[in-house]
Coordinates of C-alpha atoms in Angstrom, one line a residue:
Chain A
M1 CA -6.9 19.6 42.6
D2 CA -3.9 17.9 41.2
K3 CA -4.0 14.4 42.7
T4 CA -1.8 11.8 40.9
I5 CA -3.6 9.4 38.7
N6 CA -2.2 5.9 39.4
I7 CA -2.3 3.6 36.4
A8 CA -1.2 0.0 36.1
V9 CA -0.7 -1.4 32.7
L10 CA -1.0 -5.3 32.8
G11 CA 0.4 -7.0 29.7
G12 CA -0.1 -5.9 26.1
D13 CA 1.7 -6.0 22.7
A14 CA 3.8 -3.5 20.7
R15 CA 0.8 -1.1 20.4
Y16 CA 1.0 -0.6 24.3
L17 CA 4.5 0.9 24.1
E18 CA 3.3 3.9 22.2
M19 CA 0.2 4.2 24.5
I20 CA 2.4 4.0 27.6
K21 CA 4.7 6.7 26.0
N22 CA 1.7 8.9 25.3
L23 CA 0.2 8.5 28.8
S24 CA 3.5 9.0 30.6
K25 CA 4.0 12.4 29.1
S26 CA 1.5 13.9 31.6
S27 CA 3.0 15.1 34.9
I28 CA 0.2 13.8 37.0
T29 CA 0.0 10.2 35.9
E30 CA 2.1 7.6 37.7
I31 CA 2.4 4.4 35.6
Q32 CA 3.4 0.9 36.7
L33 CA 4.0 -1.8 34.2
V34 CA 3.3 -5.5 34.9
G35 CA 4.3 -8.1 32.3
F36 CA 7.0 -6.1 30.5
D37 CA 10.1 -7.7 32.0
Q38 CA 11.5 -8.7 28.6
L39 CA 11.2 -5.2 27.2
N40 CA 14.5 -3.7 26.3
Q41 CA 13.3 -0.1 26.2
G42 CA 12.6 1.9 29.3
F43 CA 10.2 4.9 29.7
T44 CA 11.1 7.9 31.8
G45 CA 9.1 7.9 35.1
V46 CA 7.5 4.5 34.5
K47 CA 8.2 1.7 36.9
Q48 CA 8.3 -2.0 36.1
V49 CA 6.8 -4.1 39.0
N50 CA 5.5 -7.6 39.7
L51 CA 1.7 -8.2 40.0
D52 CA 2.1 -8.7 43.8
D53 CA 3.9 -5.4 44.2
L54 CA 0.8 -3.4 43.1
K55 CA -1.1 -1.6 45.9
L56 CA -4.4 -2.4 44.4
E57 CA -6.5 -0.1 46.6
T58 CA -4.5 2.9 45.4
L59 CA -5.0 2.3 41.7
D60 CA -7.2 4.8 39.7
A61 CA -7.0 2.8 36.5
I62 CA -5.8 -0.6 35.1
I63 CA -5.2 -1.2 31.5
L64 CA -5.5 -4.8 30.4
P65 CA -4.4 -6.1 27.0
I66 CA -6.6 -5.6 23.9
P67 CA -8.1 -9.2 24.1
G68 CA -8.9 -8.6 27.8
T69 CA -8.5 -11.9 29.7
N70 CA -9.1 -15.5 28.7
N71 CA -11.9 -17.5 30.3
E72 CA -9.6 -18.3 33.2
G73 CA -8.5 -14.7 33.7
V74 CA -5.1 -15.1 32.1
I75 CA -3.9 -12.0 30.2
E76 CA -1.6 -11.8 27.1
T77 CA 1.9 -10.7 27.9
V78 CA 3.9 -10.4 24.7
F79 CA 6.9 -8.9 26.6
S80 CA 7.0 -11.5 29.4
N81 CA 7.1 -15.3 29.9
R82 CA 5.4 -15.1 33.3
K83 CA 1.8 -16.1 33.5
I84 CA -0.4 -13.4 34.8
Q85 CA -3.9 -14.5 36.0
L86 CA -6.5 -12.1 37.4
T87 CA -9.0 -13.7 39.7
E88 CA -12.5 -12.4 40.8
G89 CA -10.9 -11.9 44.2
W90 CA -8.1 -9.9 42.7
F91 CA -10.6 -7.5 41.0
K92 CA -12.4 -7.1 44.4
Q93 CA -9.3 -5.7 46.0
L94 CA -9.4 -2.7 43.6
S95 CA -11.0 0.6 44.7
T96 CA -14.6 0.8 43.4
N97 CA -13.4 4.1 41.6
C98 CA -10.8 2.2 39.6
L99 CA -11.4 2.2 35.9
V100 CA -10.8 -1.0 34.0
F101 CA -9.6 -0.6 30.3
S102 CA -9.4 -3.4 27.8
G103 CA -9.9 -3.8 24.1
I104 CA -12.8 -6.3 24.1
T105 CA -14.4 -8.3 26.9
N106 CA -15.8 -11.8 27.5
S107 CA -18.2 -13.2 30.2
Y108 CA -15.2 -13.9 32.5
L109 CA -13.9 -10.3 32.5
S110 CA -17.4 -8.7 32.5
N111 CA -18.4 -10.9 35.4
C112 CA -15.3 -10.1 37.5
V113 CA -15.7 -6.3 36.9
N114 CA -19.5 -6.4 37.7
E115 CA -19.0 -8.4 40.9
A116 CA -16.3 -6.0 42.1
G117 CA -18.6 -3.0 41.3
L118 CA -16.0 -1.6 38.8
K119 CA -16.5 0.4 35.5
L120 CA -15.2 -1.4 32.3
F121 CA -14.2 0.4 29.1
P122 CA -13.9 -2.1 26.3
L123 CA -12.1 0.4 24.0
M124 CA -12.7 -1.5 20.7
N125 CA -16.5 -1.3 21.2
R126 CA -16.2 2.6 21.0
N127 CA -17.1 4.4 17.8
D128 CA -14.2 6.8 18.2
V129 CA -11.8 4.1 18.5
A130 CA -13.2 2.1 15.6
I131 CA -13.1 5.2 13.4
Y132 CA -9.5 6.1 14.3
N133 CA -8.5 2.4 13.8
S134 CA -10.2 2.4 10.4
I135 CA -7.3 4.6 9.2
P136 CA -4.5 1.9 9.6
T137 CA -7.0 -0.8 8.7
V138 CA -7.6 0.9 5.3
E139 CA -3.8 1.3 4.7
G140 CA -3.3 -2.3 5.5
T141 CA -6.0 -3.2 3.1
I142 CA -4.4 -1.0 0.4
M143 CA -1.1 -2.8 1.1
I144 CA -2.7 -6.2 0.7
A145 CA -4.5 -5.2 -2.5
I146 CA -1.2 -4.0 -4.0
Q147 CA 0.7 -7.1 -2.9
N148 CA -1.9 -9.6 -4.1
T149 CA -2.8 -8.3 -7.5
D150 CA -0.9 -7.7 -10.8
F151 CA -2.9 -4.6 -11.6
T152 CA -3.1 -1.2 -10.1
I153 CA -5.9 -0.1 -7.6
H154 CA -6.2 2.9 -9.9
S155 CA -8.9 2.1 -12.5
A156 CA -9.7 -1.2 -10.8
K157 CA -13.4 -2.0 -10.1
V158 CA -13.7 -2.2 -6.3
V159 CA -16.8 -3.3 -4.5
V160 CA -17.0 -2.4 -0.8
L161 CA -19.7 -4.1 1.3
G162 CA -20.9 -2.1 4.2
L163 CA -20.5 1.6 4.8
G164 CA -20.0 1.5 8.5
R165 CA -17.0 2.8 10.4
V166 CA -14.4 0.8 8.4
G167 CA -16.4 0.6 5.1
L168 CA -16.8 4.4 4.8
S169 CA -12.9 4.9 5.2
T170 CA -12.2 2.1 2.7
A171 CA -14.6 3.3 0.0
S172 CA -13.2 6.9 0.5
K173 CA -9.5 5.9 0.2
F174 CA -9.8 3.4 -2.6
S175 CA -11.8 6.0 -4.5
A176 CA -9.1 8.6 -3.8
L177 CA -6.5 6.3 -5.3
G178 CA -8.5 6.3 -8.6
A179 CA -10.5 3.0 -8.2
K180 CA -14.0 2.7 -9.5
V181 CA -15.8 2.0 -6.2
S182 CA -19.3 0.6 -5.8
V183 CA -20.9 0.2 -2.3
G184 CA -23.2 -2.6 -1.4
S185 CA -25.4 -2.2 1.6
K186 CA -28.9 -2.6 2.9
K187 CA -29.3 0.8 4.5
K188 CA -30.9 3.7 2.9
E189 CA -28.6 6.1 4.6
D190 CA -25.6 4.2 3.1
F191 CA -27.0 4.7 -0.4
A192 CA -27.3 8.4 0.4
R193 CA -23.8 8.7 1.7
S194 CA -22.4 6.7 -1.3
K195 CA -24.2 9.2 -3.6
E196 CA -22.7 12.1 -1.7
M197 CA -19.2 10.6 -2.1
G198 CA -19.8 10.2 -5.9
L199 CA -19.9 6.4 -5.6
E200 CA -22.4 3.9 -7.0
A201 CA -24.4 2.1 -4.4
F202 CA -26.5 -1.1 -4.7
H203 CA -28.5 -3.3 -2.5
I204 CA -26.3 -6.1 -1.1
D205 CA -28.9 -8.7 -2.2
K206 CA -27.8 -7.9 -5.8
L207 CA -24.2 -8.5 -5.2
S208 CA -24.0 -11.1 -8.0
S209 CA -24.7 -8.3 -10.5
Y210 CA -21.7 -6.4 -9.3
S211 CA -19.3 -9.2 -8.3
F212 CA -19.0 -10.6 -11.7
D213 CA -16.8 -8.0 -13.1
C214 CA -15.2 -6.5 -10.0
D215 CA -11.5 -6.8 -9.5
I216 CA -11.4 -6.4 -5.7
L217 CA -14.2 -7.2 -3.3
I218 CA -13.8 -5.8 0.2
N219 CA -16.2 -7.0 2.8
T220 CA -16.7 -5.2 6.2
V221 CA -20.1 -6.8 7.1
P222 CA -19.9 -9.3 9.9
A223 CA -22.5 -11.7 8.4
L224 CA -22.3 -14.2 5.5
V225 CA -22.9 -11.8 2.6
V226 CA -20.3 -13.1 0.2
T227 CA -22.0 -16.3 -0.6
D228 CA -21.3 -19.0 -3.1
E229 CA -23.9 -17.4 -5.5
S230 CA -22.0 -14.1 -5.4
I231 CA -18.5 -15.7 -5.8
K232 CA -19.5 -18.0 -8.6
P233 CA -19.6 -15.3 -11.4
M234 CA -16.3 -13.6 -10.3
K235 CA -13.3 -13.4 -12.6
S236 CA -10.5 -15.6 -11.8
H237 CA -8.1 -12.7 -11.2
A238 CA -10.4 -11.1 -8.6
L239 CA -9.4 -10.7 -5.0
I240 CA -11.6 -10.9 -1.9
I241 CA -10.4 -9.1 1.2
D242 CA -12.6 -9.8 4.3
L243 CA -12.2 -7.2 7.1
A244 CA -15.2 -8.4 9.2
S245 CA -14.5 -9.9 12.6
N246 CA -14.5 -13.7 13.0
P247 CA -15.9 -15.8 11.4
G248 CA -16.0 -13.1 8.6
G249 CA -18.6 -12.7 5.9
V250 CA -17.2 -14.7 3.1
D251 CA -17.8 -18.3 2.0
F252 CA -14.0 -19.0 2.1
A253 CA -14.4 -22.7 1.4
Y254 CA -16.3 -22.0 -1.8
A255 CA -13.9 -19.2 -2.9
K256 CA -11.1 -21.7 -2.6
K257 CA -12.9 -24.3 -4.6
R258 CA -13.6 -21.7 -7.3
G259 CA -10.0 -20.7 -7.3
I260 CA -10.7 -17.1 -6.2
K261 CA -8.1 -15.7 -3.7
A262 CA -9.9 -14.7 -0.5
L263 CA -8.0 -13.3 2.5
H264 CA -9.4 -12.8 6.0
S265 CA -7.4 -9.8 7.2
L266 CA -7.9 -9.1 10.9
G267 CA -5.9 -6.9 13.3
L268 CA -4.3 -4.8 10.6
P269 CA -3.7 -1.7 12.7
G270 CA -1.4 -3.7 15.0
I271 CA 0.3 -5.2 12.0
V272 CA 0.9 -2.3 9.7
A273 CA 1.0 0.7 12.1
P274 CA 1.4 -0.4 15.8
K275 CA 2.8 3.0 16.7
T276 CA -0.4 4.8 15.3
A277 CA -2.6 2.0 16.8
G278 CA -0.9 2.7 20.2
E279 CA -1.3 6.5 19.9
I280 CA -5.0 6.1 19.2
L281 CA -5.3 4.0 22.4
G282 CA -3.3 6.6 24.4
I283 CA -5.4 9.4 23.1
V284 CA -8.7 7.8 23.9
I285 CA -7.7 6.6 27.3
E286 CA -6.4 10.1 28.2
Q287 CA -9.8 11.5 27.0
I288 CA -11.7 9.0 29.3
L289 CA -9.5 9.7 32.3
N290 CA -10.0 13.4 31.8
E291 CA -13.8 12.9 31.7
E292 CA -13.9 10.5 34.6
F293 CA -11.5 12.5 36.8
Q294 CA -12.9 16.0 36.0
G295 CA -10.8 18.7 37.5
R296 CA -7.8 16.5 37.4
S297 CA -6.6 17.4 34.0
I298 CA -3.8 15.0 32.9
Chain B
M1 CA -6.6 -0.2 -47.0
D2 CA -6.3 -3.1 -44.7
K3 CA -2.8 -4.4 -45.0
T4 CA -1.7 -6.6 -42.2
I5 CA 0.8 -5.1 -39.7
N6 CA 3.5 -7.6 -39.1
I7 CA 5.0 -7.3 -35.6
A8 CA 7.9 -9.3 -34.1
V9 CA 8.2 -9.2 -30.3
L10 CA 11.8 -10.2 -29.4
G11 CA 12.3 -11.0 -25.7
G12 CA 10.8 -9.2 -22.7
D13 CA 9.3 -9.9 -19.3
A14 CA 6.0 -10.4 -17.6
R15 CA 4.7 -7.0 -18.7
Y16 CA 5.0 -8.0 -22.3
L17 CA 2.4 -10.8 -21.9
E18 CA -0.3 -8.2 -21.3
M19 CA 1.1 -6.1 -24.1
I20 CA 1.0 -9.1 -26.5
K21 CA -2.6 -9.8 -25.5
N22 CA -3.6 -6.2 -26.0
L23 CA -1.9 -6.0 -29.4
S24 CA -3.2 -9.4 -30.6
K25 CA -6.8 -8.2 -30.1
S26 CA -6.6 -6.4 -33.5
S27 CA -7.7 -8.3 -36.5
I28 CA -5.0 -6.7 -38.7
T29 CA -1.9 -7.3 -36.6
E30 CA 0.1 -10.5 -37.1
I31 CA 2.4 -11.1 -34.2
Q32 CA 5.4 -13.4 -34.0
L33 CA 7.2 -14.1 -30.7
V34 CA 11.0 -14.8 -30.4
G35 CA 12.3 -15.7 -26.9
F36 CA 9.2 -16.9 -25.3
D37 CA 9.8 -20.7 -25.7
Q38 CA 9.5 -21.4 -22.0
L39 CA 6.2 -19.6 -21.8
N40 CA 3.4 -21.9 -20.6
Q41 CA 0.6 -19.7 -21.9
G42 CA -0.5 -19.3 -25.5
F43 CA -2.1 -16.4 -27.3
T44 CA -4.7 -16.8 -29.9
G45 CA -3.3 -16.1 -33.4
V46 CA 0.2 -15.4 -32.1
K47 CA 3.1 -17.6 -33.4
Q48 CA 6.3 -18.7 -31.5
V49 CA 9.2 -18.6 -33.9
N50 CA 13.0 -18.7 -33.9
L51 CA 15.0 -15.6 -34.7
D52 CA 16.2 -17.2 -38.0
D53 CA 12.5 -17.8 -39.0
L54 CA 11.6 -14.2 -39.2
K55 CA 11.3 -12.7 -42.6
L56 CA 13.0 -9.5 -41.7
E57 CA 12.1 -7.5 -44.9
T58 CA 8.4 -8.1 -44.2
L59 CA 8.3 -6.8 -40.7
D60 CA 6.5 -3.5 -40.0
A61 CA 7.5 -3.3 -36.4
I62 CA 9.9 -5.0 -33.9
I63 CA 9.4 -4.7 -30.2
L64 CA 12.5 -5.2 -28.1
P65 CA 12.6 -5.6 -24.3
I66 CA 12.3 -2.6 -22.0
P67 CA 16.1 -2.3 -21.5
G68 CA 16.7 -2.5 -25.3
T69 CA 19.9 -4.4 -26.0
N70 CA 23.1 -4.6 -24.0
N71 CA 26.3 -3.2 -25.5
E72 CA 26.9 -6.3 -27.6
G73 CA 23.3 -6.5 -28.9
V74 CA 22.1 -9.2 -26.6
I75 CA 18.5 -8.9 -25.4
E76 CA 16.8 -9.9 -22.2
T77 CA 14.7 -13.0 -22.6
V78 CA 13.0 -13.8 -19.3
F79 CA 11.0 -16.6 -21.0
S80 CA 13.8 -18.3 -22.8
N81 CA 17.3 -19.7 -22.1
R82 CA 18.5 -19.1 -25.5
K83 CA 20.8 -16.2 -26.2
I84 CA 19.5 -13.7 -28.8
Q85 CA 22.0 -11.3 -30.2
L86 CA 21.1 -8.6 -32.7
T87 CA 23.9 -7.4 -34.9
E88 CA 24.2 -4.1 -37.0
G89 CA 23.9 -6.4 -40.0
W90 CA 20.7 -7.9 -38.6
F91 CA 19.0 -4.5 -38.2
K92 CA 20.1 -3.7 -41.8
Q93 CA 18.1 -6.5 -43.2
L94 CA 14.9 -4.9 -41.9
S95 CA 12.8 -2.7 -44.2
T96 CA 13.5 1.0 -43.6
N97 CA 9.8 1.5 -42.8
C98 CA 10.1 -0.9 -39.9
L99 CA 9.5 0.7 -36.6
V100 CA 11.7 -0.2 -33.6
F101 CA 10.3 -0.1 -30.1
S102 CA 12.2 -0.5 -26.9
G103 CA 11.9 0.9 -23.4
I104 CA 15.2 2.8 -23.3
T105 CA 18.2 2.8 -25.6
N106 CA 22.0 2.8 -25.4
S107 CA 24.7 3.8 -27.9
Y108 CA 24.8 0.3 -29.3
L109 CA 21.2 0.2 -30.1
S110 CA 20.9 3.8 -31.3
N111 CA 23.9 3.2 -33.6
C112 CA 22.4 0.1 -35.2
V113 CA 19.1 1.7 -35.8
N114 CA 20.7 4.9 -37.2
E115 CA 23.0 2.9 -39.5
A116 CA 20.0 0.9 -40.8
G117 CA 18.0 4.1 -41.4
L118 CA 15.3 3.0 -39.0
K119 CA 13.0 4.9 -36.6
L120 CA 13.5 4.1 -32.9
F121 CA 10.8 4.6 -30.2
P122 CA 12.3 4.4 -26.7
L123 CA 9.0 4.2 -25.0
M124 CA 10.1 5.1 -21.5
N125 CA 11.4 8.5 -22.7
R126 CA 7.9 9.4 -23.7
N127 CA 5.8 11.8 -21.4
D128 CA 2.7 9.7 -21.8
V129 CA 4.3 6.5 -20.9
A130 CA 6.0 8.1 -17.8
I131 CA 2.7 9.6 -16.6
Y132 CA 0.8 6.3 -17.1
N133 CA 3.7 4.4 -15.3
S134 CA 3.6 6.9 -12.5
I135 CA 0.3 5.3 -11.4
P136 CA 1.8 1.9 -10.6
T137 CA 5.0 3.6 -9.3
V138 CA 3.0 5.5 -6.8
E139 CA 1.1 2.5 -5.6
G140 CA 4.4 0.7 -5.2
T141 CA 5.7 3.6 -3.2
I142 CA 2.6 3.5 -1.0
M143 CA 3.1 -0.2 -0.5
I144 CA 6.8 0.3 0.5
A145 CA 5.8 3.2 2.8
I146 CA 3.2 1.0 4.6
Q147 CA 5.5 -2.0 4.9
N148 CA 8.5 0.0 6.1
T149 CA 7.0 2.2 8.9
D150 CA 5.0 1.4 12.1
F151 CA 2.9 4.5 11.6
T152 CA 0.2 5.4 9.1
I153 CA 0.6 7.5 6.0
H154 CA -2.4 9.3 7.2
S155 CA -1.1 12.3 9.3
A156 CA 2.4 11.5 8.4
K157 CA 4.7 14.4 7.4
V158 CA 5.8 13.6 3.8
V159 CA 8.2 15.5 1.7
V160 CA 8.2 14.9 -2.0
L161 CA 11.2 16.2 -4.0
G162 CA 10.5 17.1 -7.6
L163 CA 7.0 17.6 -9.1
G164 CA 7.6 16.1 -12.5
R165 CA 5.7 13.2 -13.9
V166 CA 6.2 10.9 -10.9
G167 CA 6.5 13.5 -8.2
L168 CA 3.1 15.1 -9.1
S169 CA 1.3 11.7 -8.9
T170 CA 3.2 10.9 -5.7
A171 CA 2.3 14.2 -4.0
S172 CA -1.3 13.9 -5.1
K173 CA -1.9 10.3 -3.8
F174 CA 0.0 10.6 -0.5
S175 CA -2.1 13.8 0.1
A176 CA -5.3 11.9 -0.8
L177 CA -4.5 9.3 1.9
G178 CA -4.3 12.0 4.5
A179 CA -0.5 12.7 4.6
K180 CA 0.7 16.2 5.2
V181 CA 2.7 16.7 2.0
S182 CA 5.4 19.4 1.3
V183 CA 7.0 19.6 -2.1
G184 CA 10.6 20.6 -2.6
S185 CA 11.6 21.9 -6.0
K186 CA 13.6 24.5 -7.8
K187 CA 10.9 25.5 -10.3
K188 CA 8.5 28.4 -9.9
E189 CA 5.8 26.4 -11.8
D190 CA 6.1 23.6 -9.3
F191 CA 5.5 26.0 -6.4
A192 CA 2.4 27.2 -8.3
R193 CA 1.1 23.7 -8.9
S194 CA 1.7 22.8 -5.2
K195 CA -0.3 25.7 -4.1
E196 CA -3.0 24.8 -6.4
M197 CA -3.0 21.3 -4.9
G198 CA -3.2 22.8 -1.4
L199 CA 0.3 21.6 -0.6
E200 CA 3.2 23.5 1.0
A201 CA 6.2 24.1 -1.3
F202 CA 9.8 25.1 -0.6
H203 CA 13.0 25.6 -2.5
I204 CA 14.9 22.3 -2.5
D205 CA 18.0 24.1 -1.2
K206 CA 16.2 24.6 2.0
L207 CA 15.5 20.8 2.4
S208 CA 17.2 20.6 5.9
S209 CA 14.5 22.9 7.2
Y210 CA 11.9 20.3 6.2
S211 CA 13.7 17.0 6.5
F212 CA 14.3 17.4 10.2
D213 CA 10.7 16.7 11.2
C214 CA 9.4 14.6 8.2
D215 CA 8.4 11.0 8.6
I216 CA 8.7 10.0 4.9
L217 CA 11.0 11.6 2.3
I218 CA 10.3 10.6 -1.2
N219 CA 12.8 11.8 -3.9
T220 CA 12.1 11.8 -7.6
V221 CA 15.0 14.1 -8.7
P222 CA 17.8 12.3 -10.6
A223 CA 20.6 14.3 -9.0
L224 CA 22.1 14.2 -5.6
V225 CA 19.6 16.4 -3.7
V226 CA 19.3 14.4 -0.5
T227 CA 22.7 15.2 0.8
D228 CA 24.4 14.3 4.1
E229 CA 23.4 17.8 5.3
S230 CA 19.7 17.2 4.8
I231 CA 19.8 13.6 6.1
K232 CA 21.7 14.7 9.3
P233 CA 18.7 16.3 11.1
M234 CA 16.3 13.6 10.2
K235 CA 14.5 11.6 12.9
S236 CA 15.6 8.0 13.4
H237 CA 12.2 6.6 12.5
A238 CA 12.1 8.5 9.2
L239 CA 12.1 6.6 5.9
I240 CA 13.6 7.7 2.6
I241 CA 12.3 6.4 -0.7
D242 CA 14.3 7.2 -3.8
L243 CA 12.5 6.8 -7.0
A244 CA 15.0 8.5 -9.2
S245 CA 16.8 6.5 -11.9
N246 CA 20.3 5.2 -11.2
P247 CA 22.4 6.4 -9.3
G248 CA 19.5 8.0 -7.6
G249 CA 19.4 11.2 -5.7
V250 CA 20.2 10.2 -2.1
D251 CA 23.5 9.9 -0.2
F252 CA 22.8 6.3 0.7
A253 CA 26.1 5.7 2.4
Y254 CA 25.5 8.6 4.8
A255 CA 21.9 7.5 5.4
K256 CA 23.2 4.1 6.4
K257 CA 25.8 5.6 8.7
R258 CA 23.2 7.8 10.3
G259 CA 20.9 4.8 10.8
I260 CA 18.2 6.2 8.6
K261 CA 16.4 3.6 6.4
A262 CA 16.8 4.6 2.7
L263 CA 15.5 2.5 -0.1
H264 CA 16.2 2.9 -3.8
S265 CA 13.1 1.7 -5.4
L266 CA 13.2 1.2 -9.2
G267 CA 11.1 -0.7 -11.7
L268 CA 8.0 -0.5 -9.4
P269 CA 5.4 -0.9 -12.3
G270 CA 6.8 -4.2 -13.3
I271 CA 6.9 -5.4 -9.7
V272 CA 3.6 -4.3 -8.3
A273 CA 1.4 -4.2 -11.4
P274 CA 2.9 -6.1 -14.3
K275 CA -0.5 -6.4 -16.0
T276 CA -1.2 -2.7 -15.8
A277 CA 2.3 -1.9 -17.0
G278 CA 1.9 -4.2 -19.9
E279 CA -1.5 -2.6 -20.8
I280 CA 0.2 0.8 -20.8
L281 CA 2.8 -0.3 -23.2
G282 CA 0.1 -2.0 -25.4
I283 CA -2.0 1.1 -25.5
V284 CA 0.9 3.4 -26.4
I285 CA 2.4 1.1 -29.1
E286 CA -1.1 0.7 -30.6
Q287 CA -1.4 4.5 -30.7
I288 CA 2.0 4.9 -32.3
L289 CA 1.2 2.2 -34.9
N290 CA -2.0 4.0 -35.7
E291 CA -0.2 7.3 -36.2
E292 CA 2.6 5.8 -38.3
F293 CA 0.4 3.6 -40.5
Q294 CA -2.3 6.1 -41.0
G295 CA -5.3 4.7 -42.8
R296 CA -4.4 1.2 -41.6
S297 CA -6.4 1.5 -38.3
I298 CA -5.6 -1.4 -36.0

């Protein structure tokens, strides 16, 4: 059964262009764009419409920007000056089968979706998306490390804190470039994985014993782990890169006081590789649509 | 026998600071600097002098800037406004045992050194220096690739032309970052090495058959190999990075006409990792001094 899948993309940034391109390749998707009126480029078979033009009850999926909505339901529209606000009433006009995609969610969005009996997919919470995104995140981190040091990554002593989805990719690629990587973690499984990767591992509580002679310290743990105590013994040429979500895991005030350069680097995929970041979203949304609309292969 | 080795460093850029630091660590070197009068930092046991203060006949080695001299004997002094000119007569006042170091040479410098019966070491011509320098060169190339594309190196189709000292490191590191690397060369041994590295290899004459769908083309061959014919079929998003010495190996005019971004990226070690580049020079000069002054270990 080859029913068309009607998708509305509401707002978004440069990453969404590649995602739209990917999704529009399928012959059974019909895509309408809202909030792209200042976009110079067109997509074959994709229509630009106003919010009011959407026939909400016919939509199979809506794709909101990565940040979802703000607390008043306003969405980010990089390619439009028009304000787009989605009310609880608006969500209730959607069919209950309509899937709602966003990057992250907040209480406003979650509440609207719940009240309307809809299914929300906050893509950035998914393991697969986080792992795919770790690729451009690591390349951004490599770029930052090269730009902000006067030595090579090769032979540098690099400490990576956390061996989760981003930490694993970071440790792996810095090691591949010839850095001497040590991994700080609390988890026994991370010690095992580090060993398997040929990397030294240590308990994060002992960070000071590793930070004192490291050249680059990369944190991926979203909790205050890079404390004044671990920053204090660091060499003045050392660089700290914090990849953990806000508020990060580094005592930035102390690092500044101590004269150690510390950068909180967020949103790297959208900065260094918007095309790849968009492709990732396109691929994952396509997979979810396939699963949710089984039999209607897109 | 522990005779002091008297070294004069004449001019140079940021890389030389690390080299001077490295060389000054030895207890039996005595180092004098000419052309560093605007330098804010000092080195323990290293003296700043004027050119006329040098007792030329007592010097065991002089270290000229990377570019050597120009055609009138003038040397590059990044840390001084004073003009320093080295004449044929000046070189003749040196002891014939005095070693002369530079990065590269030209007919003026080679002639002065020959006429004075001295031994010249143009460091950049050495295989070991070129291989060490290939490390920061590749990291600079990675940085440029990340900065100038909207996709990741990971999964990108990368063509590397030439598998010499720089080409080998480039192919190896881009592959380690997850790029799909193909190597273009004319040499049978390069085909064998590519195969050993798990990379596809092709004869450089067939470049057009590989350039048409590549995302990043990196040239290391110092001859016009990236011709209009091989640029013509390239995708508009593709990036060309030319690492070959002047005049490079890319038809830049045609690339511009065709709308393909092509960058001639020279001197990357000094740009992205002056400290490492200086260390490399320090290590190699120390090795040569050790060999040339056997018994006088420094």
